[in-house]
PDB file of C-alpha atoms in Angstrom:
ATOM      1  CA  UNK A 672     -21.786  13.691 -12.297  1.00 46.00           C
ATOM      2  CA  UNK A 673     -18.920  11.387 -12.996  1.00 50.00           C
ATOM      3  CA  UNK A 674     -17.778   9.692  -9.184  1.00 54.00           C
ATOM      4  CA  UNK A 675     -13.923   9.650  -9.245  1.00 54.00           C
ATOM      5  CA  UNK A 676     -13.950   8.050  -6.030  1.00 54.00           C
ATOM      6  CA  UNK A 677     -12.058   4.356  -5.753  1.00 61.00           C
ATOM      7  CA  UNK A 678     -11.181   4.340  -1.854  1.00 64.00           C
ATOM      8  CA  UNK A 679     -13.904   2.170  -1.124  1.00 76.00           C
ATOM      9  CA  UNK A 680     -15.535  -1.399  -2.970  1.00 79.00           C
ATOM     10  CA  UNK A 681     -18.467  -3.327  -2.316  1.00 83.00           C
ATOM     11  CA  UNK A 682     -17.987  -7.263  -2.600  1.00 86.00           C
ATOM     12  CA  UNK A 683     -19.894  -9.647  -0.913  1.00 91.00           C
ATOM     13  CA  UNK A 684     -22.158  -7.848   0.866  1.00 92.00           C
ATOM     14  CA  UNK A 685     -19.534  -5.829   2.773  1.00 89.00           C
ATOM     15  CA  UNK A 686     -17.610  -2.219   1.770  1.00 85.00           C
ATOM     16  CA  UNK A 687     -14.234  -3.343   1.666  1.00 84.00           C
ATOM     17  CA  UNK A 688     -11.641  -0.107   1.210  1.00 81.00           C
ATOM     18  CA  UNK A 689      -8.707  -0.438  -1.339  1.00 83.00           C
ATOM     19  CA  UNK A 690      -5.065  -0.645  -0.161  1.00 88.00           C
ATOM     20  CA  UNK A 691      -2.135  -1.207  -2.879  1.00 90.00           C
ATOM     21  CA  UNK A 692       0.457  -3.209  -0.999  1.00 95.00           C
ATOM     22  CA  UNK A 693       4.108  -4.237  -2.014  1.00 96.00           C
ATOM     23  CA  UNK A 694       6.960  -5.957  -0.213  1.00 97.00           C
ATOM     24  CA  UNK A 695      11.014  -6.215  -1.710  1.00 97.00           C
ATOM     25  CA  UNK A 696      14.238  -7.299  -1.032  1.00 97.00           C
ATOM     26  CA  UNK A 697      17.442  -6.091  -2.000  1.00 97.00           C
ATOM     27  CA  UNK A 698      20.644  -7.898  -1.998  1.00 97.00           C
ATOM     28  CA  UNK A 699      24.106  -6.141  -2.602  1.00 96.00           C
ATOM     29  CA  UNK A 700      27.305  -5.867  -1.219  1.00 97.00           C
ATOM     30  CA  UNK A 701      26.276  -4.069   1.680  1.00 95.00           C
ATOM     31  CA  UNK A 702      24.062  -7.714   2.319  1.00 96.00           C
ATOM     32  CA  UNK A 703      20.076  -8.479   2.342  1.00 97.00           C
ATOM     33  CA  UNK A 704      17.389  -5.125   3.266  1.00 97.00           C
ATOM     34  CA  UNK A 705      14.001  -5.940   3.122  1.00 98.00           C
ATOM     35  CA  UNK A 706      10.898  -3.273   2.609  1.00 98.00           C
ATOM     36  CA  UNK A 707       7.287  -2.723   2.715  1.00 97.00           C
ATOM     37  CA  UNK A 708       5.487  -0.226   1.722  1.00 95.00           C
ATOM     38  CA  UNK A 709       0.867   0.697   1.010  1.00 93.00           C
ATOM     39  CA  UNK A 710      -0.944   3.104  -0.799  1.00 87.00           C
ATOM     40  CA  UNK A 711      -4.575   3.984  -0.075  1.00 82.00           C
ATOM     41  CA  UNK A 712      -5.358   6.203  -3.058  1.00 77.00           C
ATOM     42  CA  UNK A 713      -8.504   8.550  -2.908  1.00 70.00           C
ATOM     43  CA  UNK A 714      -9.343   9.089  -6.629  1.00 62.00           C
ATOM     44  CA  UNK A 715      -8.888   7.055 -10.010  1.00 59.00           C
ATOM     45  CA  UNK A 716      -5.940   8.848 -11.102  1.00 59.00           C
ATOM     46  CA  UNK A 717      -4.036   9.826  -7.789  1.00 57.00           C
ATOM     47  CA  UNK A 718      -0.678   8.247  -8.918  1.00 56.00           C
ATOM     48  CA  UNK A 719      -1.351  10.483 -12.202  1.00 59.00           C
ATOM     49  CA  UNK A 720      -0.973  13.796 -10.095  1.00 60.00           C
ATOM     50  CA  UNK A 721       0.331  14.407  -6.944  1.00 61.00           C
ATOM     51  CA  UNK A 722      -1.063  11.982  -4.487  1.00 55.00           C
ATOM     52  CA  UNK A 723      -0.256  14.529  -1.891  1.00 58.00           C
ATOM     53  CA  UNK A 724      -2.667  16.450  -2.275  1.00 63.00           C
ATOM     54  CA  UNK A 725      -6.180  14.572  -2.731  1.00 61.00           C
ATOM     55  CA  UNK A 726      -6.021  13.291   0.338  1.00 63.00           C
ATOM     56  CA  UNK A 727      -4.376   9.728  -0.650  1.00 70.00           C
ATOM     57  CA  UNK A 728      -1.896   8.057   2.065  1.00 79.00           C
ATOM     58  CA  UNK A 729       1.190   5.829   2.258  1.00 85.00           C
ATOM     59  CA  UNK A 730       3.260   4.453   4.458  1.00 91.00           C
ATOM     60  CA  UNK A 731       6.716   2.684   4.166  1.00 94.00           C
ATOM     61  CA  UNK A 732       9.028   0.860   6.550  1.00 96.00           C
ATOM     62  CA  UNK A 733      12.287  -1.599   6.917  1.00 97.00           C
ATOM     63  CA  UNK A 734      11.151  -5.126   8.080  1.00 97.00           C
ATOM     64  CA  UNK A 735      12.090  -6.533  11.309  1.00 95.00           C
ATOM     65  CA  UNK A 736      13.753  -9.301  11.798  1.00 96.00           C
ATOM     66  CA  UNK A 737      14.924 -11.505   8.935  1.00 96.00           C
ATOM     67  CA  UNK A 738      14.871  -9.670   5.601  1.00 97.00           C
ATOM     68  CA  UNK A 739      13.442 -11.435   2.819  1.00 97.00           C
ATOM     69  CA  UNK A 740      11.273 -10.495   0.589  1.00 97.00           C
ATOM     70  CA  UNK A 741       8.041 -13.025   2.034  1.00 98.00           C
ATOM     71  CA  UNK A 742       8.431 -11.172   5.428  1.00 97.00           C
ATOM     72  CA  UNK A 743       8.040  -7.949   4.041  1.00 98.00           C
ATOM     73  CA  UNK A 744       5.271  -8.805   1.617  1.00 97.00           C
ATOM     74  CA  UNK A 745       3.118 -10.447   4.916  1.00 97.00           C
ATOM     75  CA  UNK A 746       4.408  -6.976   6.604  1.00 97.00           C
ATOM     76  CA  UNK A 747       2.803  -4.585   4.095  1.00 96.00           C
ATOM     77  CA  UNK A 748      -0.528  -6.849   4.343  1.00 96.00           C
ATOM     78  CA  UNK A 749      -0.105  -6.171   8.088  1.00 95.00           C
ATOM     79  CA  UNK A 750      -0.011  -3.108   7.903  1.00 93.00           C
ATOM     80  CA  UNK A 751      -2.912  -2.534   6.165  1.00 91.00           C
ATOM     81  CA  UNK A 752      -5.285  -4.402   8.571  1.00 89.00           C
ATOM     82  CA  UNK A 753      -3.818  -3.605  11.701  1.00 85.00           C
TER      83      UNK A 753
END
């Protein structure tokens, strides 16, 4: 049987399990908004269907603080270890 399953990776030794992290910023008129936002998909082709349903999680937030784009990038990396 074909295993579909990606949520987890062996390297070095160790299981490591994947997170998909991104970090922007956004400047406009309305002035600089910074963003993070991870995936932990829980099959191959989750962002195919509707990740909703297999079980795959995200989160998203506003950064903190200062908003530019480095902050949120180190916040979405954060987020995923804390």
């Amino acid at each position: 049987a074909k295993q579909n399953r990606v949520q987890k990776i062996r390297h070095g030794g160790k299981e490591w399990t994947i997170v998909f992290t991104d970090g922007s910023e956004k400047t406009d008129t309305q002035g600089t908004r910074a963003a993070w936002g991870l995936y932990r998909p829980m099959q191959q082709d989750s962002m195919k269907k509707d990740p909703s349903r297999d079980g795959s999680t995200g989160q998203a937030a506003r950064v903190e603080g200062k908003q530019t784009n480095a902050r949120a990038e180190m916040s979405a990396v954060y987020a995923a270890i804390a």
